[in-house]
Amino acid sequence: MERVTLFAEILLPLPVPGTFTYRVPYVLNDLMEKGKRVVVQFGKRKIYTGLVKEIHQNVPEGYTPKYILSVLDASPVVNLLQFKFWDWMSDYYLSYPGEVMNVALPSALKLASETRIVRNPDFDGDISGLNEKEHLIAEAINIQKTLTVSEVARIVEFKKVIPLIKNLMEKKIVLVEEEVKERYRPKTETYVSLTTEYKSEEKLREVFDELEKRAYKQLELLMTFLSLTHDVNGGSMEVKKKNLLNTAHSSEQVLTALKKKGILTVTKKITSRLEKYDAQQSVDSITLTPEQQKAFSEIKSHFETKEVVLLHGVTSSGKTEIYIRLINEVIAEGKQVLFLLPEIALTTQIINRLRKFFGEAVGVYHSKYNEFERVEIWNKVNAYAKDREDTGYRIVLGARSALFLPYSNLGLVIVDEEHDTSYKQFSPAPRYNARDSAIVLARMHGAKVLLGSATPSLESYANAQFGKYGLVELKERYGGMQMPEIIVVNLKQETRRKMMKSHFSSVLMKHIEDALKDHQQVILFQNRRGFSLRIECNQCNWTPTCKNCDVTLIYHKHNNQLKCHYCGYSTAIPERCPECGHTGLMMKGFGTEKVEEELAIFFPEAKIARMDMDTTRTKNAYQRIINDFEEHRIDILVGTQMVTKGLDFDHVSVVGILNADNLISYPDFRSFERSFQLMAQVSGRAGRKHKRGKVIIQTYNPNHPVIRFVIENRYDLMYRSQLAERQQYKYPPFYRIIRIQLQHKDNQFLYSAANEFAAELRKKLGKRVLGPEYPIVSRIKNLYLKNILIKIEKSGKSHQIKEQIKETVDDFKARSRYKAAKVVVDVDPL
C-alpha cells in the first residue's frame, strides 16, 4: 500500500499569528484527525501540545518542517464548530488564534516545556504499577518537589514526554503546578465494609464466638455494623465510618483492631460535584402565572422570526421558571442548552433549581473548579456531543468560560443578568464580551438566544427597540408581590442635625432595628471593600500611595495593612507621616470591612457577615455565605456588587445603599446607566416573598435624576435620556469603540511612542482617532499607561477599519523604534 506524505496545520497556545505546518510521520497517518492534540517541538528546545486544525498534502516551500512527535488523543477534544468560533473571536477582538486557544482549553489539556509539575498530595507512594520511565519521574519529583516538562525530558532522555506525564497525571501521581495553586481537597467519605472472607454466615459465627470471649467492644462494633448495613441501601454491606462509630459509641482503636484481624476493611470515596444528581420534580409541576405564560408564549413567537429575544422582567418576576420551561422543550428535541451567569456567586441557587428538575443532565463549569474537574466536565460535554449519551451533559451552567466547551448541537443559549460587566474579559486577550460572543456561537449552531435582565444594557435594549431583537416584558413581581418602598435619605441634612451614627443615618438604623425585631434580614451595599478608603495626615494631607501604581492604598483592618487593589502590594501603616513627621494620621472614607465592624457595635446581638473579594477567595466561600444567609444563620449581610446580583432570599425586608454618590460620580460615559442598574438590582433583593420590602438610599444629592428613576422604577426614562446623549457624543449603541492602550515603564518613552502610534492611526482613520490620553489610573504594576480611543460608525466598514488597526499595530511592533512599548487592543471596552 502506497504511503501518503501528510502535513498538518497545528494551532499552538502562543500569541503569534496563524498556525504552524508540521510533517506527519507515516506511523501516525491513521491517527491524525482534526481537533486532536499532538506533541510538537517549537524552536530549538521547546515542546508544546497543539491542536490539529488542518491536514493536507501541500509541501511547504522554502523550509523543511519538523515532525509531529506524538498524538495524544484517541478522539478529538475540539470540534470544527469550536475552531470556527475561535477564528471569529480572534478576528473580531483583534487577538491571536493561540491566545483564544489558551483561554478556551483547560490548563490540564495544554502542556508546554515550561509547564511545571509537582507531586500530587493525594499520592500514597505506591509505585508498583509504574514502568521504568514513570518510576524515574516519580523518584525525581520526590527529591526535587517540582520539575518542568523539559527537565523531565532530560531525566528520561527522550523528547516525547508529554504522553508520559499525561499517564502520571491520570494515575494521580503528579499535578500541573497551575492546578495546585487553586487546588481544593475534594470532600471524602470513609466507608466500612466486610472483607470477602467474612461474608459467609459460618465465618461470622466463628468470629462472634472468638470476640465474645476476648474482645467484647469489637463484638459490639461488629454487631452495630451488621445492624446498620442490614437497614440501609437495601442491605448494602458498607456504611459510613462516622455513622458506625457514633451509633456504636465506639472508637477508632476498636475499628483498627477489626481491620488488623482482616474482618472489616476501610475505603475512602470522593464526593465531588460531578457525582450523579437525580431529578426530584417534573417540569410539568411548574405552573406559570398568567403574566409568565404570556411572556413564555411571546418568547416562542419571537423565536420564529428572531435569533435573539430580550426578556426585560422586573426583579422577582419569575424569569427562572420561564427559563426552565424553555430548557425542557429544547432538551426534549435532543439539543444542548448553555445557561450563562455573570458571577460564580449566582450559580449555587440556580444549580439547585435546575438539578431539581433535570438531575444529572446539568453540568457546571467555572474558574473555581480545579483543572482536572474542568477536563472531566469538558469530556462529559464532548461525550454527549459525540454519542448523545445520557451520561453526558445536555445543560451547562457557567460563567463566561463555559462558552468554550465542545458543544456540537446547541439549541438554546440563556444569558441571565445580561447587562452585567462580569461578562467582559479584561485580561488576558482575547478581551471578549461573553454575552455578545454567545450570540455569535448560537448563530453558528442555529440556536436561539434569550437575554434576561431587570435592567438591560442600553445596547441590548436599543437592539430590541430598533427591531433587531425580540422584546418581551414582565412588569409584575411573581405572586402579586409589590415592588419595594424606596426611601431617600439626605445625608447633608442628617449630618447637619447630628443624626448620623458613623456612616448610618437615623432612618437606616431605625429600619434595621425594626427588621431584626421582626426576625427579618438586612442587606447593606457599599461598593468599596476594605476598612478605610485612605489614610491621611491631618497636618500636611499626605496620603500613602502604591509604589507600583498611581492609586491610594486601602486600609484592611483584619491584617492591619495598607493594600493596593490593582497589583496586590501591601505595607504596614507608618507610625508617623513620612512627609512632616506628624503622628496624627486619620482614616477617611469607609469600606465593607469597616461597615461590618461598626454594625457589630450598634447591633451586638445580630449575626453579621461580609461578602466581597476578601471573604470569597476560596472555592466554596460564596456557597457557604449564601447558604448561611438562606438558612437565617446571618441577620445582616454587608457586601459589594456581589450582593446586587440575582440572588433570591426569602426574609430580606430592608436593603440599605450606604453611599449612592460613589456610583454616580465615576467619570465614565456608562456611569449613569451602571449606577441605575446597581441601585435597581440591589433594591430588588428586598421584600422577595412575604411582604413589601424597604430600600434606604443614602445620598448627598437626593434630587439626582438617577435616584429619581430608581425610585419611580422608570428604566424607560433612564434609557431615553442616555440614548440621546450617546447619539450626540458618538458612543454605543450608535458607534463602536476600540481602545488601544500603550504601556511602558518609562513615562517619557511612552509619551513619545503613544504620539507616534496615534499619528500613524490618524493617517488611516482620520478623526475617528481620539487621544492619546492618560487614564484615571495612569500607572499600574510599574507600567505607565496611555489610551487611544477609536470611534467607529456602525456600518459595513468596521471589518475594514479593524484590518487597518491590525496592520498599524503589527507594523508598529515590527519596525518602530518604540516597539518595546506593549500594545493592548480592547474591542468594545467597558
Short mmCIF file of C-alpha atoms in Angstrom, two decimals, residues 104 174 191 201 224 314 498 505 511-512 711 741 760 773:
data_model
loop_
_atom_site.label_atom_id
_atom_site.label_comp_id
_atom_site.label_asym_id
_atom_site.label_seq_id
_atom_site.Cartn_x
_atom_site.Cartn_y
_atom_site.Cartn_z
CA ALA A 104 -10.55 28.20 25.78
CA VAL A 174 1.70 14.30 39.63
CA TYR A 191 -16.82 3.68 54.28
CA GLU A 201 -22.56 -16.89 58.00
CA THR A 224 -23.64 -2.48 65.10
CA VAL A 314 -38.53 43.33 36.98
CA LYS A 498 -26.21 65.34 64.01
CA SER A 505 -28.44 57.56 59.06
CA HIS A 511 -35.38 50.21 59.86
CA ILE A 512 -32.54 47.80 60.70
CA ILE A 711 -37.48 55.45 42.97
CA GLN A 741 -3.59 51.07 25.44
CA GLU A 760 0.07 56.51 12.28
CA GLU A 773 -4.63 60.46 26.96
#
